mmCIF file of C-alpha atoms in Angstrom:
data_model
loop_
_atom_site.group_PDB
_atom_site.id
_atom_site.type_symbol
_atom_site.label_atom_id
_atom_site.label_comp_id
_atom_site.label_asym_id
_atom_site.label_seq_id
_atom_site.Cartn_x
_atom_site.Cartn_y
_atom_site.Cartn_z
ATOM 1 C CA MET A 1 0.056 -0.182 0.187
ATOM 2 C CA THR A 2 0.987 3.756 -0.601
ATOM 3 C CA GLU A 3 0.720 6.514 1.798
ATOM 4 C CA LEU A 4 -1.163 9.590 0.368
ATOM 5 C CA SER A 5 0.650 13.081 1.983
ATOM 6 C CA VAL A 6 -1.431 15.707 1.106
ATOM 7 C CA ASN A 7 0.548 19.103 0.836
ATOM 8 C CA LEU A 8 -1.004 22.209 1.770
ATOM 9 C CA ASN A 9 0.858 24.707 -0.002
ATOM 10 C CA LYS A 10 -2.143 26.256 -2.412
ATOM 11 C CA ILE A 11 -4.243 26.076 0.711
ATOM 12 C CA ALA A 12 -2.024 28.783 2.490
ATOM 13 C CA LEU A 13 -1.766 30.520 -0.971
ATOM 14 C CA LEU A 14 -5.300 31.089 -0.725
ATOM 15 C CA ARG A 15 -5.104 32.543 2.622
ATOM 16 C CA ASN A 16 -2.314 34.606 2.053
ATOM 17 C CA ALA A 17 -4.460 36.408 -0.813
ATOM 18 C CA ARG A 18 -6.712 38.177 1.337
ATOM 19 C CA GLY A 19 -4.221 38.405 4.272
ATOM 20 C CA HIS A 20 -6.356 36.740 6.811
ATOM 21 C CA ASP A 21 -6.838 33.198 8.287
ATOM 22 C CA ALA A 22 -9.241 31.785 5.927
ATOM 23 C CA PRO A 23 -8.704 28.729 4.668
ATOM 24 C CA ASN A 24 -6.815 28.171 7.973
ATOM 25 C CA VAL A 25 -3.868 25.529 7.478
ATOM 26 C CA VAL A 26 -4.235 23.628 10.500
ATOM 27 C CA GLU A 27 -7.915 23.259 10.159
ATOM 28 C CA PHE A 28 -7.632 21.735 6.629
ATOM 29 C CA ALA A 29 -5.009 19.482 8.078
ATOM 30 C CA LYS A 30 -7.238 18.447 10.393
ATOM 31 C CA LYS A 31 -10.006 17.601 7.947
ATOM 32 C CA PHE A 32 -7.819 15.232 5.522
ATOM 33 C CA ILE A 33 -6.244 13.422 8.512
ATOM 34 C CA THR A 34 -10.146 12.741 9.775
ATOM 35 C CA LEU A 35 -10.601 11.888 6.202
ATOM 36 C CA GLY A 36 -7.812 9.268 6.644
ATOM 37 C CA VAL A 37 -4.926 10.962 5.190
ATOM 38 C CA LYS A 38 -1.543 9.727 6.990
ATOM 39 C CA GLY A 39 0.523 12.247 6.166
ATOM 40 C CA ILE A 40 0.780 16.127 5.482
ATOM 41 C CA THR A 41 3.346 17.915 3.371
ATOM 42 C CA ILE A 42 4.247 21.587 3.328
ATOM 43 C CA HIS A 43 7.143 23.349 1.460
ATOM 44 C CA PRO A 44 8.369 26.885 2.932
ATOM 45 C CA ARG A 45 9.764 28.951 0.392
ATOM 46 C CA PRO A 46 11.795 31.748 2.083
ATOM 47 C CA ASP A 47 9.393 34.544 0.827
ATOM 48 C CA GLU A 48 6.961 32.777 2.554
ATOM 49 C CA ARG A 49 4.481 33.201 -0.483
ATOM 50 C CA HIS A 50 2.373 30.074 1.206
ATOM 51 C CA ILE A 51 3.452 28.013 4.075
ATOM 52 C CA THR A 52 5.071 30.453 6.344
ATOM 53 C CA ARG A 53 7.391 29.220 9.507
ATOM 54 C CA GLN A 54 4.493 29.683 11.615
ATOM 55 C CA ASP A 55 2.776 27.119 9.982
ATOM 56 C CA ALA A 56 5.335 24.769 10.413
ATOM 57 C CA HIS A 57 5.443 25.000 14.279
ATOM 58 C CA ASP A 58 1.477 25.026 14.243
ATOM 59 C CA LEU A 59 1.258 21.722 12.026
ATOM 60 C CA GLY A 60 4.258 20.334 14.153
ATOM 61 C CA ASP A 61 2.521 20.450 17.391
ATOM 62 C CA LEU A 62 -0.571 19.347 15.779
ATOM 63 C CA ILE A 63 0.577 16.344 14.336
ATOM 64 C CA ARG A 64 3.754 15.530 16.841
ATOM 65 C CA PRO A 65 1.208 13.722 19.444
ATOM 66 C CA LEU A 66 -0.769 11.823 16.746
ATOM 67 C CA ASP A 67 -0.034 8.128 16.147
ATOM 68 C CA GLY A 68 0.815 7.009 12.599
ATOM 69 C CA ILE A 69 0.444 10.622 11.167
ATOM 70 C CA GLU A 70 3.416 12.092 9.482
ATOM 71 C CA LEU A 71 4.695 15.742 8.804
ATOM 72 C CA ASN A 72 6.846 16.089 6.025
ATOM 73 C CA ILE A 73 8.531 19.435 5.418
ATOM 74 C CA GLU A 74 9.877 19.915 2.028
ATOM 75 C CA GLY A 75 12.577 22.536 0.862
ATOM 76 C CA TYR A 76 16.019 23.888 -0.162
ATOM 77 C CA PRO A 77 18.728 23.270 2.796
ATOM 78 C CA SER A 78 19.510 26.802 3.604
ATOM 79 C CA GLU A 79 20.992 27.339 7.043
ATOM 80 C CA ASP A 80 17.104 29.053 8.058
ATOM 81 C CA PHE A 81 15.598 25.720 6.523
ATOM 82 C CA LEU A 82 17.828 23.395 8.549
ATOM 83 C CA GLN A 83 17.263 25.851 11.478
ATOM 84 C CA LEU A 84 13.432 25.138 11.163
ATOM 85 C CA ILE A 85 13.730 21.525 10.945
ATOM 86 C CA GLU A 86 15.593 21.361 14.267
ATOM 87 C CA ALA A 87 13.295 23.300 16.122
ATOM 88 C CA VAL A 88 9.596 21.341 14.652
ATOM 89 C CA ARG A 89 11.433 17.905 13.884
ATOM 90 C CA PRO A 90 9.354 16.672 11.551
ATOM 91 C CA ASP A 91 9.016 12.797 10.843
ATOM 92 C CA GLN A 92 10.271 13.446 7.332
ATOM 93 C CA THR A 93 12.344 16.384 5.565
ATOM 94 C CA THR A 94 12.687 16.092 1.978
ATOM 95 C CA LEU A 95 15.671 18.138 0.466
ATOM 96 C CA VAL A 96 14.842 19.754 -2.777
ATOM 97 C CA PRO A 97 17.442 21.940 -4.822
ATOM 98 C CA ASP A 98 14.858 25.031 -5.387
ATOM 99 C CA LEU A 99 16.670 28.548 -6.092
ATOM 100 C CA PRO A 100 14.671 31.168 -4.168
ATOM 101 C CA GLY A 101 12.187 32.601 -5.781
ATOM 102 C CA GLN A 102 11.542 29.650 -8.122
ATOM 103 C CA LEU A 103 7.995 29.011 -8.944
ATOM 104 C CA THR A 104 7.945 25.578 -8.478
ATOM 105 C CA SER A 105 10.204 22.370 -8.310
ATOM 106 C CA ASP A 106 11.403 21.657 -11.727
ATOM 107 C CA HIS A 107 14.444 19.034 -11.331
ATOM 108 C CA GLY A 108 16.065 16.849 -8.725
ATOM 109 C CA PHE A 109 19.435 16.639 -7.091
ATOM 110 C CA ASP A 110 22.475 15.980 -8.779
ATOM 111 C CA PHE A 111 24.895 14.047 -6.622
ATOM 112 C CA HIS A 112 27.868 14.149 -9.000
ATOM 113 C CA THR A 113 27.610 18.315 -8.721
ATOM 114 C CA GLN A 114 25.891 18.554 -5.314
ATOM 115 C CA GLY A 115 26.845 15.540 -3.227
ATOM 116 C CA ALA A 116 29.691 17.336 -1.624
ATOM 117 C CA PHE A 117 27.416 20.069 -0.376
ATOM 118 C CA LEU A 118 24.778 17.766 0.725
ATOM 119 C CA ALA A 119 27.125 15.519 2.646
ATOM 120 C CA PRO A 120 27.393 17.903 5.856
ATOM 121 C CA ILE A 121 23.727 18.426 5.763
ATOM 122 C CA LEU A 122 22.757 14.821 5.706
ATOM 123 C CA SER A 123 24.977 14.093 8.800
ATOM 124 C CA ARG A 124 23.473 17.346 10.468
ATOM 125 C CA LEU A 125 19.425 16.289 9.824
ATOM 126 C CA LYS A 126 20.126 12.762 10.998
ATOM 127 C CA ASN A 127 21.130 14.122 14.327
ATOM 128 C CA SER A 128 18.181 15.873 14.422
ATOM 129 C CA GLY A 129 16.364 12.464 14.193
ATOM 130 C CA THR A 130 14.114 13.188 10.970
ATOM 131 C CA ARG A 131 14.129 10.853 8.347
ATOM 132 C CA ILE A 132 15.931 12.320 5.247
ATOM 133 C CA SER A 133 14.461 12.064 1.779
ATOM 134 C CA ILE A 134 15.984 13.370 -1.857
ATOM 135 C CA PHE A 135 14.187 14.851 -4.300
ATOM 136 C CA LEU A 136 15.334 12.834 -7.181
ATOM 137 C CA ASP A 137 15.045 12.425 -11.241
ATOM 138 C CA PRO A 138 14.442 9.011 -12.214
ATOM 139 C CA ASP A 139 18.496 8.651 -13.234
ATOM 140 C CA LEU A 140 19.784 5.194 -12.316
ATOM 141 C CA ALA A 141 23.305 7.078 -11.674
ATOM 142 C CA GLN A 142 21.534 9.307 -9.192
ATOM 143 C CA VAL A 143 19.777 6.758 -7.462
ATOM 144 C CA ARG A 144 22.892 4.679 -6.986
ATOM 145 C CA LEU A 145 24.945 7.850 -5.265
ATOM 146 C CA ALA A 146 21.939 8.775 -2.940
ATOM 147 C CA ALA A 147 22.342 5.255 -1.851
ATOM 148 C CA GLN A 148 25.707 5.782 -1.055
ATOM 149 C CA SER A 149 24.501 9.278 1.100
ATOM 150 C CA GLN A 150 23.017 9.271 4.231
ATOM 151 C CA ALA A 151 19.387 9.734 2.697
ATOM 152 C CA ASP A 152 16.920 7.411 4.061
ATOM 153 C CA ARG A 153 14.732 7.697 0.942
ATOM 154 C CA ILE A 154 14.636 9.244 -2.127
ATOM 155 C CA GLU A 155 11.549 11.216 -3.831
ATOM 156 C CA LEU A 156 11.275 10.528 -7.731
ATOM 157 C CA TYR A 157 9.911 13.798 -9.321
ATOM 158 C CA THR A 158 7.240 12.942 -11.519
ATOM 159 C CA GLU A 159 6.718 15.509 -13.936
ATOM 160 C CA ALA A 160 8.240 13.805 -16.966
ATOM 161 C CA TYR A 161 5.704 10.873 -16.055
ATOM 162 C CA ALA A 162 2.557 13.293 -15.918
ATOM 163 C CA ASP A 163 3.674 15.066 -19.020
ATOM 164 C CA THR A 164 3.788 11.768 -21.340
ATOM 165 C CA PHE A 165 0.650 9.966 -19.246
ATOM 166 C CA ASN A 166 -1.041 10.604 -22.472
ATOM 167 C CA ARG A 167 1.659 10.454 -25.322
ATOM 168 C CA PRO A 168 3.117 7.633 -27.396
ATOM 169 C CA ASN A 169 6.528 7.199 -25.144
ATOM 170 C CA ARG A 170 4.771 6.791 -21.683
ATOM 171 C CA GLN A 171 5.681 2.969 -21.373
ATOM 172 C CA ASP A 172 9.261 4.271 -22.041
ATOM 173 C CA ILE A 173 8.906 7.169 -19.017
ATOM 174 C CA TYR A 174 6.899 4.300 -16.844
ATOM 175 C CA GLN A 175 9.681 1.904 -17.020
ATOM 176 C CA GLN A 176 12.470 5.083 -16.139
ATOM 177 C CA TYR A 177 10.623 5.358 -13.080
ATOM 178 C CA HIS A 178 9.854 1.454 -12.653
ATOM 179 C CA GLU A 179 13.817 0.898 -12.929
ATOM 180 C CA ALA A 180 14.776 3.768 -10.488
ATOM 181 C CA ALA A 181 12.295 2.842 -8.155
ATOM 182 C CA ALA A 182 13.411 -0.986 -7.962
ATOM 183 C CA LEU A 183 17.125 0.020 -7.998
ATOM 184 C CA ALA A 184 16.465 2.131 -4.683
ATOM 185 C CA VAL A 185 14.804 -0.685 -3.216
ATOM 186 C CA ASN A 186 17.520 -3.020 -3.821
ATOM 187 C CA LEU A 187 19.808 -0.715 -2.626
ATOM 188 C CA GLY A 188 17.984 0.226 0.634
ATOM 189 C CA LEU A 189 16.460 3.181 -0.013
ATOM 190 C CA GLY A 190 12.554 3.844 0.460
ATOM 191 C CA VAL A 191 10.875 5.475 -2.438
ATOM 192 C CA ASN A 192 8.275 8.453 -2.553
ATOM 193 C CA ALA A 193 7.306 10.483 -5.358
ATOM 194 C CA GLY A 194 5.477 13.352 -6.325
ATOM 195 C CA HIS A 195 4.589 16.593 -8.831
ATOM 196 C CA ASP A 196 1.744 16.707 -11.102
ATOM 197 C CA LEU A 197 0.389 13.236 -9.646
ATOM 198 C CA ASN A 198 -3.729 13.665 -9.988
ATOM 199 C CA LEU A 199 -6.527 11.247 -10.066
ATOM 200 C CA ASP A 200 -6.064 10.220 -13.685
ATOM 201 C CA ASN A 201 -2.277 9.514 -13.692
ATOM 202 C CA LEU A 202 -1.886 7.918 -10.105
ATOM 203 C CA PRO A 203 -3.507 4.575 -10.373
ATOM 204 C CA ARG A 204 -1.006 3.501 -13.113
ATOM 205 C CA PHE A 205 2.079 4.776 -10.794
ATOM 206 C CA VAL A 206 0.936 3.168 -8.148
ATOM 207 C CA THR A 207 1.434 -0.238 -10.006
ATOM 208 C CA ILE A 208 5.496 0.366 -9.626
ATOM 209 C CA PRO A 209 6.406 -1.544 -6.552
ATOM 210 C CA GLY A 210 8.048 -0.301 -3.832
ATOM 211 C CA ILE A 211 6.434 3.461 -3.830
ATOM 212 C CA GLN A 212 5.994 4.044 -0.181
ATOM 213 C CA GLU A 213 4.342 7.752 -0.453
ATOM 214 C CA VAL A 214 3.107 10.033 -2.900
ATOM 215 C CA SER A 215 2.810 13.971 -1.946
ATOM 216 C CA ILE A 216 0.060 15.405 -3.879
ATOM 217 C CA GLY A 217 -1.048 19.307 -3.501
ATOM 218 C CA HIS A 218 -2.073 21.186 -6.667
ATOM 219 C CA ALA A 219 -4.144 18.834 -8.407
ATOM 220 C CA LEU A 220 -5.797 17.468 -5.475
ATOM 221 C CA VAL A 221 -6.749 21.033 -4.076
ATOM 222 C CA VAL A 222 -8.037 21.592 -7.777
ATOM 223 C CA GLU A 223 -9.844 18.295 -7.723
ATOM 224 C CA CYS A 224 -11.330 19.386 -4.410
ATOM 225 C CA LEU A 225 -12.715 22.212 -5.719
ATOM 226 C CA GLU A 226 -14.680 20.539 -8.680
ATOM 227 C CA LEU A 227 -15.419 17.335 -6.742
ATOM 228 C CA GLY A 228 -15.685 17.957 -3.298
ATOM 229 C CA ILE A 229 -12.923 17.378 -0.482
ATOM 230 C CA ASN A 230 -14.355 14.332 1.002
ATOM 231 C CA THR A 231 -15.205 12.581 -2.558
ATOM 232 C CA VAL A 232 -11.539 13.525 -4.022
ATOM 233 C CA VAL A 233 -9.917 12.134 -0.866
ATOM 234 C CA ARG A 234 -12.086 8.876 -0.892
ATOM 235 C CA GLN A 235 -10.790 8.242 -4.233
ATOM 236 C CA TYR A 236 -7.363 9.039 -3.337
ATOM 237 C CA LEU A 237 -7.202 6.611 -0.802
ATOM 238 C CA ALA A 238 -8.582 3.942 -2.595
ATOM 239 C CA ILE A 239 -6.005 4.634 -5.405
ATOM 240 C CA CYS A 240 -3.112 4.387 -2.800
ATOM 241 C CA GLN A 241 -4.550 0.998 -1.655
ATOM 242 C CA GLN A 242 -4.094 -0.587 -4.794
ATOM 243 C CA GLY A 243 -0.113 0.348 -4.637
ATOM 244 C CA HIS A 244 2.419 -2.245 -4.256
#
């Protein structure tokens, strides 16, 4: 079974558009958890254009006492981000190579050029007790290098899968993810995935063995607007239950 982690960035973005506290990020986290979601993901950016540092603390306070519910904080490992992780102590920290001001994540880490940069960061995070996941393209060489680091998991960046889902080369791209996940598992890494997954393309993706968690935000929020939160979450959980 694959676990679903709901990314709350778009909930926070909507809240920030009016400068008030509606919709409330913590209350929406509670709604998703009540509906059966086992994970909440946030990606606080330096400009706090959606999730804020205070949101991270508030969600940490909410989730920390809950059995079987995990908080995943994503972000670029700047000093401010690392201090936030050390203060909140989420269950999982996902390192993403985003530049400041970047609209959204668009590539994974490159261990060939960034491995030396990541090594002391991974050691530092290990001391905080968080599980460490590295955002990664479905590249076998990168998977091998990630397995040699102190990372516990990788998160496969799934935009290529989503973009080709209705194209003739969909099987070739799917196979890349299948092989990357299989190699990661064989090398002792856990495997997460995320970016542009939705109700249409997720069922095929979770047929890949070894996918432990998918993080979904933008598409899920759009689908909730169209179909209602109860219906959408129920459908996602049913898909995830079919995962290997």
